[in-house]
CSV table of C-alpha atoms in Angstrom, one decimal:
chain,number,residue,atom,x,y,z
A,17,MET,CA,92.1,85.2,111.9
A,18,ILE,CA,90.8,88.1,114.0
A,19,ILE,CA,90.8,91.6,112.3
A,20,SER,CA,89.2,94.6,113.9
A,21,LEU,CA,89.8,98.4,114.0
A,22,ILE,CA,90.0,100.0,117.5
A,23,LEU,CA,89.1,103.7,117.6
A,24,THR,CA,90.8,104.0,114.2
A,25,THR,CA,94.2,104.4,115.9
A,26,SER,CA,95.1,100.8,116.3
A,27,LEU,CA,94.8,97.5,114.5
A,28,PHE,CA,94.1,94.1,116.1
A,29,ILE,CA,95.1,91.4,113.7
A,30,GLY,CA,96.2,87.8,114.0
A,31,GLY,CA,96.2,88.1,117.8
A,32,THR,CA,98.5,91.2,117.7
A,33,ASN,CA,97.6,94.8,118.6
A,34,LEU,CA,99.4,97.4,116.5
A,35,ASN,CA,99.3,101.2,117.0
A,36,GLN,CA,99.2,103.7,114.2
A,37,THR,CA,102.9,104.4,114.3
A,38,GLN,CA,103.7,100.7,114.0
A,39,ILE,CA,101.4,100.4,111.0
A,40,GLN,CA,103.0,103.4,109.3
A,41,LYS,CA,106.4,101.9,109.8
A,42,ILE,CA,105.2,98.6,108.3
A,43,ASN,CA,103.9,100.4,105.2
A,44,ILE,CA,107.1,102.4,104.7
A,45,THR,CA,109.2,99.4,105.1
A,46,TYR,CA,107.1,97.3,102.8
A,47,LYS,CA,107.5,99.9,100.0
A,48,ILE,CA,111.2,100.1,100.4
A,49,GLY,CA,111.6,96.3,100.6
A,50,LYS,CA,109.6,96.1,97.3
A,51,SER,CA,112.2,98.4,95.6
A,52,ILE,CA,115.2,96.3,96.6
A,53,GLU,CA,115.5,93.4,94.2
A,54,VAL,CA,117.9,90.5,93.7
A,55,ASN,CA,117.6,87.6,91.3
A,56,GLY,CA,114.0,88.5,90.4
A,57,MET,CA,112.8,88.7,94.0
A,58,ASN,CA,112.3,91.6,96.4
A,59,PHE,CA,112.2,92.0,100.2
A,60,ALA,CA,108.7,93.6,100.4
A,61,TYR,CA,107.5,91.2,103.1
A,62,THR,CA,110.9,90.3,104.4
A,63,LEU,CA,111.9,93.8,105.7
A,64,PRO,CA,108.8,94.5,107.8
A,65,SER,CA,109.1,90.9,109.1
A,66,ILE,CA,112.7,91.5,110.3
A,67,MET,CA,111.5,94.8,111.9
A,68,GLY,CA,108.8,92.8,113.7
A,69,VAL,CA,111.3,90.3,115.1
A,70,GLU,CA,114.0,92.9,115.9
A,71,SER,CA,112.0,95.7,117.5
A,72,SER,CA,108.3,94.7,117.6
A,73,PHE,CA,107.8,97.0,114.6
A,74,GLY,CA,109.8,99.9,115.9
A,75,LYS,CA,108.8,99.8,119.6
A,76,ILE,CA,112.4,99.0,120.8
A,77,ILE,CA,114.9,101.3,119.1
A,78,ILE,CA,118.0,100.6,121.3
A,79,GLY,CA,119.2,97.0,121.7
A,80,ASP,CA,122.2,95.1,122.8
A,81,GLN,CA,122.9,97.9,125.4
A,82,TYR,CA,124.8,95.9,128.0
A,83,SER,CA,128.1,94.0,128.0
A,84,ASN,CA,129.1,92.1,131.1
A,85,GLY,CA,126.6,94.1,133.1
A,86,LYS,CA,127.9,97.5,131.8
A,87,LEU,CA,125.9,99.9,129.8
A,88,LYS,CA,127.4,100.4,126.3
A,89,SER,CA,127.4,103.6,124.3
A,90,LEU,CA,125.1,104.2,121.4
A,91,TYR,CA,128.2,103.8,119.2
A,92,GLN,CA,128.3,100.2,120.2
A,93,SER,CA,124.6,99.3,120.5
A,94,SER,CA,122.1,98.0,118.0
A,95,LEU,CA,120.0,100.9,116.8
A,96,GLY,CA,116.6,101.7,115.3
A,97,PRO,CA,113.7,99.5,114.2
A,98,PHE,CA,116.1,97.1,112.5
A,99,GLN,CA,118.7,97.0,115.3
A,100,ILE,CA,121.6,98.0,113.1
A,101,ARG,CA,125.1,98.7,114.5
A,102,LEU,CA,126.8,101.9,113.4
A,103,GLU,CA,129.6,100.0,111.7
A,104,THR,CA,127.2,97.9,109.7
A,105,ALA,CA,125.4,101.1,108.5
A,106,LYS,CA,128.8,102.5,107.4
A,107,LEU,CA,129.7,99.3,105.6
A,108,VAL,CA,126.3,99.3,103.6
A,109,ILE,CA,126.8,102.9,102.7
A,110,GLN,CA,130.3,102.4,101.4
A,111,LYS,CA,129.4,99.2,99.4
A,112,THR,CA,126.1,100.3,97.8
A,113,TYR,CA,124.5,103.1,95.8
A,114,LEU,CA,123.7,104.7,99.1
A,115,ARG,CA,127.2,106.1,99.0
A,116,LYS,CA,126.2,108.7,96.5
A,117,LYS,CA,123.7,110.2,99.0
A,118,TYR,CA,125.2,109.4,102.4
A,119,GLY,CA,128.9,109.0,101.6
A,120,TYR,CA,129.6,112.4,103.2
A,121,LEU,CA,128.8,110.8,106.6
A,122,ILE,CA,131.7,108.3,106.3
A,123,TYR,CA,135.1,109.6,107.6
A,124,LYS,CA,138.5,108.1,107.2
A,125,GLN,CA,139.7,106.5,110.3
A,126,ASN,CA,142.6,104.4,111.7
A,127,LYS,CA,142.2,100.8,112.8
A,128,LYS,CA,141.2,102.1,116.2
A,129,LYS,CA,137.7,103.7,116.0
A,130,LEU,CA,137.7,107.4,116.6
A,131,TYR,CA,134.7,107.3,118.9
A,132,GLU,CA,136.4,104.7,121.1
A,133,LYS,CA,139.4,107.0,121.4
A,134,TYR,CA,137.1,109.9,122.1
A,135,PHE,CA,135.4,108.2,125.0
A,136,LYS,CA,138.7,107.2,126.5
A,137,ILE,CA,139.8,110.8,126.4
A,138,LYS,CA,136.5,111.9,128.0
A,139,LYS,CA,137.2,109.4,130.9
A,140,LYS,CA,140.7,110.9,131.3
A,141,LEU,CA,139.2,114.4,131.5
A,142,VAL,CA,136.9,113.2,134.3
A,143,TYR,CA,139.9,111.7,136.1
A,144,TYR,CA,142.1,114.8,135.8
A,145,LYS,CA,139.3,117.1,136.8
A,146,SER,CA,138.7,115.0,139.9
A,147,ILE,CA,142.3,115.6,141.0
A,148,LEU,CA,142.1,119.3,140.3
A,149,GLN,CA,138.9,119.6,142.4
A,150,ASN,CA,140.2,117.4,145.2
A,151,THR,CA,139.9,119.4,148.4
A,152,SER,CA,142.8,117.5,150.1
A,153,TRP,CA,145.2,118.1,147.2
A,154,LYS,CA,144.3,121.8,147.1
A,155,GLN,CA,144.7,122.3,150.9
A,156,ARG,CA,148.1,120.6,150.9
A,157,ALA,CA,149.2,122.7,147.9
A,158,ARG,CA,148.2,125.9,149.7
A,159,LYS,CA,150.3,124.8,152.7
A,160,GLY,CA,153.3,124.5,150.3
A,161,ASN,CA,153.4,120.7,150.0
A,162,ILE,CA,155.7,120.0,147.0
A,163,LYS,CA,154.1,116.7,146.0
A,164,ALA,CA,150.6,118.3,146.0
A,165,ILE,CA,151.8,121.3,144.0
A,166,GLU,CA,153.4,119.1,141.4
A,167,THR,CA,150.4,116.7,141.2
A,168,LEU,CA,148.0,119.6,140.6
A,169,SER,CA,150.3,121.2,138.0
A,170,TRP,CA,150.6,117.8,136.2
A,171,ALA,CA,146.8,117.2,136.3
A,172,LYS,CA,146.2,120.7,134.9
A,173,ARG,CA,148.6,120.1,132.0
A,174,ARG,CA,147.1,116.8,131.2
A,175,TYR,CA,143.6,118.2,131.4
A,176,LYS,CA,144.3,121.0,129.0
A,177,TYR,CA,146.0,118.6,126.5
A,178,ASN,CA,143.2,116.1,126.5
A,179,LEU,CA,140.6,118.9,126.3
A,180,LYS,CA,142.1,120.1,123.1
A,181,LEU,CA,142.3,116.5,121.7
A,182,SER,CA,138.7,115.8,122.6
A,183,TYR,CA,137.5,118.9,120.8
A,184,LYS,CA,139.4,117.9,117.7
A,185,LEU,CA,137.9,114.4,117.7
A,186,SER,CA,134.4,115.7,118.5
A,187,LYS,CA,134.5,117.6,115.2
A,188,LYS,CA,135.1,114.4,113.3
A,189,ILE,CA,132.7,112.1,115.1
A,190,TYR,CA,129.8,114.4,114.6
A,191,LYS,CA,129.2,112.4,111.4
A,192,ASP,CA,128.7,109.4,113.6
A,193,ILE,CA,126.1,111.3,115.7
A,194,ILE,CA,124.2,112.1,112.5
A,195,LEU,CA,124.2,108.5,111.5
A,196,ILE,CA,123.0,107.4,114.9
A,197,ASN,CA,120.2,109.8,114.8
A,198,LEU,CA,119.1,108.6,111.4
A,199,LEU,CA,119.1,105.0,112.5
A,200,LEU,CA,117.1,105.8,115.6
A,201,ASN,CA,114.6,108.3,114.1
A,202,ASN,CA,114.3,107.7,110.4
A,203,THR,CA,112.4,104.5,109.5
A,204,LYS,CA,113.0,105.0,105.7
A,205,PHE,CA,116.8,105.3,106.2
A,206,SER,CA,117.0,102.3,108.5
A,207,ALA,CA,114.9,100.2,106.1
A,208,LEU,CA,117.2,101.2,103.2
A,209,ILE,CA,120.3,100.2,105.3
A,210,ALA,CA,118.6,96.9,106.4
A,211,GLY,CA,117.3,96.0,102.9
A,212,ASN,CA,120.6,96.6,101.2
A,213,TYR,CA,122.5,94.8,103.9
A,214,LEU,CA,120.2,91.8,103.4
A,215,LYS,CA,120.8,92.0,99.6
A,216,MET,CA,124.6,92.0,100.3
A,217,LEU,CA,124.3,89.0,102.5
A,218,TYR,CA,122.1,87.2,99.8
A,219,ILE,CA,124.8,87.8,97.1
A,220,GLU,CA,127.5,86.7,99.5
A,221,ALA,CA,125.6,83.5,100.3
A,222,GLN,CA,125.4,82.8,96.6
A,223,LYS,CA,129.1,83.4,96.1
A,224,LYS,CA,129.8,80.9,99.0
A,225,GLY,CA,127.7,78.4,97.1
A,226,TYR,CA,125.0,78.0,99.7
A,227,LYS,CA,121.9,76.1,98.5
A,228,TYR,CA,119.3,78.4,100.0
A,229,PRO,CA,120.9,81.9,99.9
A,230,TYR,CA,117.7,83.7,101.0
A,231,PHE,CA,117.3,81.5,104.1
A,232,ARG,CA,121.1,81.8,104.8
A,233,ALA,CA,121.0,85.6,104.5
A,234,LEU,CA,118.1,85.8,106.9
A,235,GLY,CA,120.1,83.9,109.5
A,236,ARG,CA,123.3,85.9,108.9
A,237,TYR,CA,121.4,89.1,109.5
A,238,ASN,CA,121.3,88.3,113.2
A,239,GLY,CA,124.3,86.0,113.6
A,240,GLY,CA,125.8,83.3,111.6
A,241,TRP,CA,125.1,81.7,108.2
A,242,ASN,CA,123.6,78.7,110.1
A,243,ASN,CA,121.3,80.7,112.3
A,244,LYS,CA,118.2,78.7,111.4
A,245,LYS,CA,116.3,79.7,114.6
A,246,TYR,CA,116.3,83.4,113.6
A,247,ALA,CA,115.5,82.8,110.0
A,248,ARG,CA,112.4,80.8,111.1
A,249,LYS,CA,111.4,83.6,113.4
A,250,VAL,CA,111.4,86.0,110.5
A,251,LEU,CA,109.4,83.6,108.3
A,252,LYS,CA,106.9,83.1,111.1
A,253,MET,CA,106.5,86.9,111.5
A,254,MET,CA,106.0,87.1,107.8
A,255,LYS,CA,102.6,85.4,108.1
A,256,LEU,CA,101.4,88.2,110.3
A,257,VAL,CA,103.0,90.9,108.0
A,258,LYS,CA,101.2,89.5,105.0
A,259,LYS,CA,97.8,89.7,106.9
A,260,ILE,CA,98.5,93.3,107.8
A,261,ILE,CA,99.5,94.3,104.3
A,262,LYS,CA,96.5,92.5,102.8
A,263,TYR,CA,94.2,94.2,105.3
A,264,LYS,CA,95.6,97.7,104.6
A,265,LYS,CA,95.2,97.2,100.9
């Protein structure tokens, strides 16, 4: 095992070079993981290990950005050092003690997610605006072309209607924006969500009667209950995390 301190701002341990920010995030996550218990065990080493696998200890804070070659919005991506989706964060807040502190960020919604509706409306606004700004349509309308006049009048009505609708929806989804920012920029918040989500998965695995609920919960964090490959990655990363924590102590 190689351990050395480089200019006091980075740590080279176990063949991995970590900067001061990464080390701080590991320490924060370790403490939060230690406070989350289930069946007499805690997630002190597990949480920073998941963070290491998911984001290289906070280096990559936006994941799963593309779908069929198209860039997805932050509302649909995996966010923060633990690569958590917005809907997962909402679920954890609603189902755990975190509701007391963060429940105000959860809004009631229909089956269709409000932000999906919001972005569809934004696309419509771009479309109607392109018609209103179209030089050809405007020139034809000035010359008295009935079809051009009717088209521009229709586009103007639709633009105004959708503009009002987008404004109303934006006032609601601002809560989602706050959650997104917390996931991206607040390591403590992200660790609380990830740790409590893992605890929920552990309890669910027990209810399902799985033999190794901890191992199953690890796999489920990044896929299915039988995701052994991911679970093993986390356990492998844990060897490094233990060295880092031991060294820092």
